[in-house]
Amino acid sequence: MLRILSSGPLSLVQDLGRYGYQNVGVTTGGPMDEHAFLWANRLLNNAPNDPQIEITLGQFHAEFTKSTMIAITGADMSPSINDIPIKAWQSYFINAGDKIKLNNAQTGLRSYLAIKDGFKAQPILNSCSTVTRDRLGGLKKNGDKLSDGDLLDYSETSHQIINRVPEKFIPNYTQQPLPLFVIPSYQYELFPKDQQSIFFSSTYTVSPQIDRMGYRLSGEKIKCRQPGIISEGIALGAIQIPADGQPIVLMRDRQTIGGYPKIGCLTNESVCRLAQCQPGSKVRFILKDLFQAEAEYSVESIFLKLNNGK
Amino acid sequence: MNIQPVNENTLIIYFSESIETAVADKIARVIPFLRQHLGSYIIDVIPSYTSILITIDLIKIGLREIINKITYFKSYIDALTIVNESYNEIIIPVYYGLEVAWDAENLTRHSSLPFEKIIEIHSTTVYRVYAIGFAPGFAYLGNTDPRIAIPRQSTPRMKVPAGSVAIADQQTAIYPRESPGGWQIIGRTPIELIDYQRENLCLFEMGALIRFQPITKEKFISLGGILNTSDSNLISSTKG
């Protein structure tokens, strides 16, 4: 068991998400930073969908009752095992009785704690991803976040080889302004040329209004020719421009349909990067070719989701 | 039919630029067709009033290829004709009592009709599911008779009880769960619209036909309906 001594402000059980139910309004959930999540499972030779804990902001403290292998990826929260500092983006052997501690996020916002063969959580609608708003997933299947005293089961494992993520795949979370790549789509053509050029030449600030549903940004206002559209399906990373002209990027727990005009979508990689931004971070939007983005995401998906044949 | 990619693994098919019954029917027929022919490539589907959003499995297929495949089926999709008669009407029992019809006063004021007449109009119309979203199982039903159409509340309520039946403009809907909301509440159903444990997860699907049937308070309670403590407080002060 992993006994949670301190869950911190927001720690959630996540797998890759809940797919196939958006037609009845159930959102996908899943890791806010899928890149970091998939690497953590890969470091342990896990199946890509094996459940992990997504730790937002930090202050997570827990004790292991059985030996196992773990990996931590994502934000730097000065992790330690038995108060001895360890590095993120690497796997570690854990003895029964070891204590893990993650402090405050120094850079980035969310860390992933993966364990050999995943935490055992009962799926609901084929996923254990926690979506609080839909009351789905997590340890109790009802959307509750993890809390102090919770016990998560896992398989006991003996020592295995240590893996580390190559340096070039570890994102630099301190980059400012962070370039975010935008695929022009949806109502892109409904934004006048001068509005498009404002959008792509300004620097935006991540506002304090950020959650797993969406990231509200502040900066130069953008105006669409139409204030609203006929409600339609919302893809991951869609950039909504509501009447106040301030962009909202829709993230993993987004609503399934909506009627605000959208200037395009962030690439999957940029969604992962934005998910690690704290309020006050600066970002810029850069146009990206759709098929270039597709090729890059496809290569990453094949590499990270088809590992070891699982 | 207009197919447009929206991100690396998602595309949207537009069928019309305006909301029409025929379009909703069309979309309802296209979805099973696409699932049957291309289901192994599709991860998720979101139908709405005039469009279908499709997420694909990039490990199995690329965007250009799936667009080619859908385009290949264009003449089949165009030929999927409207067969309204093939749908059953789903009957939803509704208690229209004043203690649950929180916006009865707004509705009577706005329509200048007695509430009994509003109930009659609301419960004799056959509605169609135009879209499902906002929350799990929240179905947008159209069209409300223009005589009882009413704009949303200027300030949404923090808590609308589960099962509330409500009107906004020419649409009506049922709140599957307690949630915030700005629609004008006309009654309440005891029926569970969405149940994660149930095999038939959601009672409705896109294109389904719905009719509301007025029931008594006794029937409402016997079917498992719940009256909240806030209902009795509201009956005396039926505010706006």
Tab-separated table of C-alpha atoms in Angstrom, chain A residues 2-145:
chain	number	residue	atom	x	y	z
A	2	LEU	CA	0.903	3.620	-0.441
A	3	ARG	CA	-0.345	5.433	2.647
A	4	ILE	CA	-0.911	9.109	2.015
A	5	LEU	CA	0.344	11.165	4.933
A	6	SER	CA	-0.317	14.513	3.259
A	7	SER	CA	-2.175	14.774	-0.046
A	8	GLY	CA	-1.377	18.452	-0.628
A	9	PRO	CA	-3.931	20.753	-2.270
A	10	LEU	CA	-4.761	18.555	-5.277
A	11	SER	CA	-3.587	15.012	-5.877
A	12	LEU	CA	-5.580	12.881	-8.295
A	13	VAL	CA	-5.534	9.338	-9.619
A	14	GLN	CA	-5.182	9.539	-13.409
A	15	ASP	CA	-4.797	7.132	-16.273
A	16	LEU	CA	-4.797	8.276	-19.926
A	17	GLY	CA	-8.460	9.281	-19.697
A	18	ARG	CA	-12.029	8.180	-20.249
A	19	TYR	CA	-12.788	7.800	-23.934
A	20	GLY	CA	-15.961	6.920	-25.807
A	21	TYR	CA	-18.494	8.761	-23.620
A	22	GLN	CA	-18.220	12.326	-24.866
A	23	ASN	CA	-21.353	11.769	-26.963
A	24	VAL	CA	-23.360	11.795	-23.705
A	25	GLY	CA	-21.418	14.718	-22.223
A	26	VAL	CA	-18.834	12.831	-20.141
A	27	THR	CA	-15.453	14.553	-20.473
A	28	THR	CA	-12.195	12.632	-20.969
A	29	GLY	CA	-10.110	13.757	-17.996
A	30	GLY	CA	-6.623	12.262	-18.073
A	31	PRO	CA	-3.200	13.684	-17.250
A	32	MET	CA	-2.877	17.436	-17.757
A	33	ASP	CA	0.693	16.816	-18.956
A	34	GLU	CA	0.419	13.631	-20.995
A	35	HIS	CA	4.070	13.869	-22.053
A	36	ALA	CA	5.319	13.678	-18.457
A	37	PHE	CA	2.737	10.987	-17.609
A	38	LEU	CA	3.733	8.709	-20.500
A	39	TRP	CA	7.423	9.065	-19.717
A	40	ALA	CA	6.832	8.045	-16.093
A	41	ASN	CA	5.143	4.814	-17.211
A	42	ARG	CA	7.830	4.194	-19.805
A	43	LEU	CA	10.608	4.520	-17.221
A	44	LEU	CA	9.006	1.582	-15.383
A	45	ASN	CA	8.176	-0.458	-18.507
A	46	ASN	CA	4.525	-0.053	-17.532
A	47	ALA	CA	1.562	-0.154	-19.890
A	48	PRO	CA	0.950	3.435	-21.089
A	49	ASN	CA	-2.457	3.549	-19.374
A	50	ASP	CA	-1.288	2.368	-15.913
A	51	PRO	CA	-2.730	4.649	-13.202
A	52	GLN	CA	-0.508	7.248	-11.547
A	53	ILE	CA	-0.943	10.113	-9.109
A	54	GLU	CA	-0.997	13.624	-10.561
A	55	ILE	CA	0.266	15.996	-7.882
A	56	THR	CA	-0.586	19.657	-8.421
A	57	LEU	CA	1.409	22.352	-6.565
A	58	GLY	CA	3.145	19.776	-4.328
A	59	GLN	CA	3.144	19.179	-0.579
A	60	PHE	CA	2.637	15.459	-1.081
A	61	HIS	CA	3.954	13.061	1.532
A	62	ALA	CA	3.419	9.283	1.614
A	63	GLU	CA	4.757	5.978	2.927
A	64	PHE	CA	5.230	2.686	1.027
A	65	THR	CA	4.407	-0.595	2.779
A	66	LYS	CA	5.890	-2.898	0.090
A	67	SER	CA	8.986	-2.780	-2.084
A	68	THR	CA	8.500	-1.460	-5.594
A	69	MET	CA	9.908	0.721	-8.357
A	70	ILE	CA	8.675	4.294	-8.816
A	71	ALA	CA	9.300	7.170	-11.203
A	72	ILE	CA	8.620	10.880	-10.861
A	73	THR	CA	8.275	13.197	-13.844
A	74	GLY	CA	6.910	16.679	-14.496
A	75	ALA	CA	7.336	19.702	-12.233
A	76	ASP	CA	10.364	19.981	-9.968
A	77	MET	CA	9.009	19.672	-6.420
A	78	SER	CA	12.373	18.906	-4.778
A	79	PRO	CA	11.424	15.240	-4.256
A	80	SER	CA	13.089	13.113	-1.608
A	81	ILE	CA	13.013	9.528	-0.343
A	82	ASN	CA	13.590	9.298	3.418
A	83	ASP	CA	14.670	12.960	3.247
A	84	ILE	CA	17.452	12.179	0.763
A	85	PRO	CA	16.953	14.337	-2.356
A	86	ILE	CA	16.230	12.450	-5.590
A	87	LYS	CA	15.942	13.566	-9.189
A	88	ALA	CA	12.780	13.724	-11.232
A	89	TRP	CA	12.592	12.003	-14.666
A	90	GLN	CA	14.191	8.848	-13.281
A	91	SER	CA	13.082	5.511	-11.764
A	92	TYR	CA	13.978	4.472	-8.194
A	93	PHE	CA	13.789	1.345	-6.069
A	94	ILE	CA	11.633	1.639	-2.954
A	95	ASN	CA	11.917	-0.505	0.183
A	96	ALA	CA	8.996	-1.255	2.473
A	97	GLY	CA	8.759	1.623	4.963
A	98	ASP	CA	10.320	4.241	2.688
A	99	LYS	CA	8.776	7.692	2.768
A	100	ILE	CA	8.472	9.952	-0.217
A	101	LYS	CA	8.086	13.702	0.011
A	102	LEU	CA	7.378	16.300	-2.660
A	103	ASN	CA	7.645	19.920	-1.599
A	104	ASN	CA	6.357	23.016	-3.393
A	105	ALA	CA	6.602	23.185	-7.170
A	106	GLN	CA	9.787	25.149	-7.951
A	107	THR	CA	9.366	25.037	-11.707
A	108	GLY	CA	6.291	23.645	-13.425
A	109	LEU	CA	2.992	22.934	-11.663
A	110	ARG	CA	2.223	19.192	-11.775
A	111	SER	CA	4.280	16.106	-10.959
A	112	TYR	CA	3.494	12.504	-11.806
A	113	LEU	CA	4.190	9.688	-9.386
A	114	ALA	CA	4.162	6.371	-11.239
A	115	ILE	CA	4.579	2.949	-9.660
A	116	LYS	CA	5.534	-0.408	-11.187
A	117	ASP	CA	2.404	-1.810	-12.917
A	118	GLY	CA	0.313	1.144	-11.756
A	119	PHE	CA	-1.774	1.942	-8.699
A	120	LYS	CA	-4.740	-0.366	-8.337
A	121	ALA	CA	-7.921	1.628	-8.703
A	122	GLN	CA	-11.266	0.272	-9.886
A	123	PRO	CA	-12.181	1.807	-13.240
A	124	ILE	CA	-15.577	3.358	-13.876
A	125	LEU	CA	-16.610	3.768	-17.517
A	126	ASN	CA	-13.304	2.091	-18.436
A	127	SER	CA	-11.067	4.588	-16.676
A	128	CYS	CA	-9.964	5.548	-13.191
A	129	SER	CA	-9.174	9.150	-14.191
A	130	THR	CA	-10.581	11.488	-11.556
A	131	VAL	CA	-13.025	14.106	-12.818
A	132	THR	CA	-14.425	15.865	-9.769
A	133	ARG	CA	-17.082	17.784	-11.704
A	134	ASP	CA	-18.532	14.594	-13.235
A	135	ARG	CA	-18.111	12.647	-9.942
A	136	LEU	CA	-16.149	9.966	-11.751
A	137	GLY	CA	-12.949	8.080	-11.072
A	138	GLY	CA	-10.339	8.107	-8.341
A	139	LEU	CA	-9.973	5.716	-5.441
A	140	LYS	CA	-13.684	5.705	-4.538
A	141	LYS	CA	-14.886	5.994	-8.165
A	142	ASN	CA	-16.840	9.128	-7.216
A	143	GLY	CA	-14.463	11.844	-8.373
A	144	ASP	CA	-13.002	12.595	-4.930
A	145	LYS	CA	-9.429	13.854	-4.886
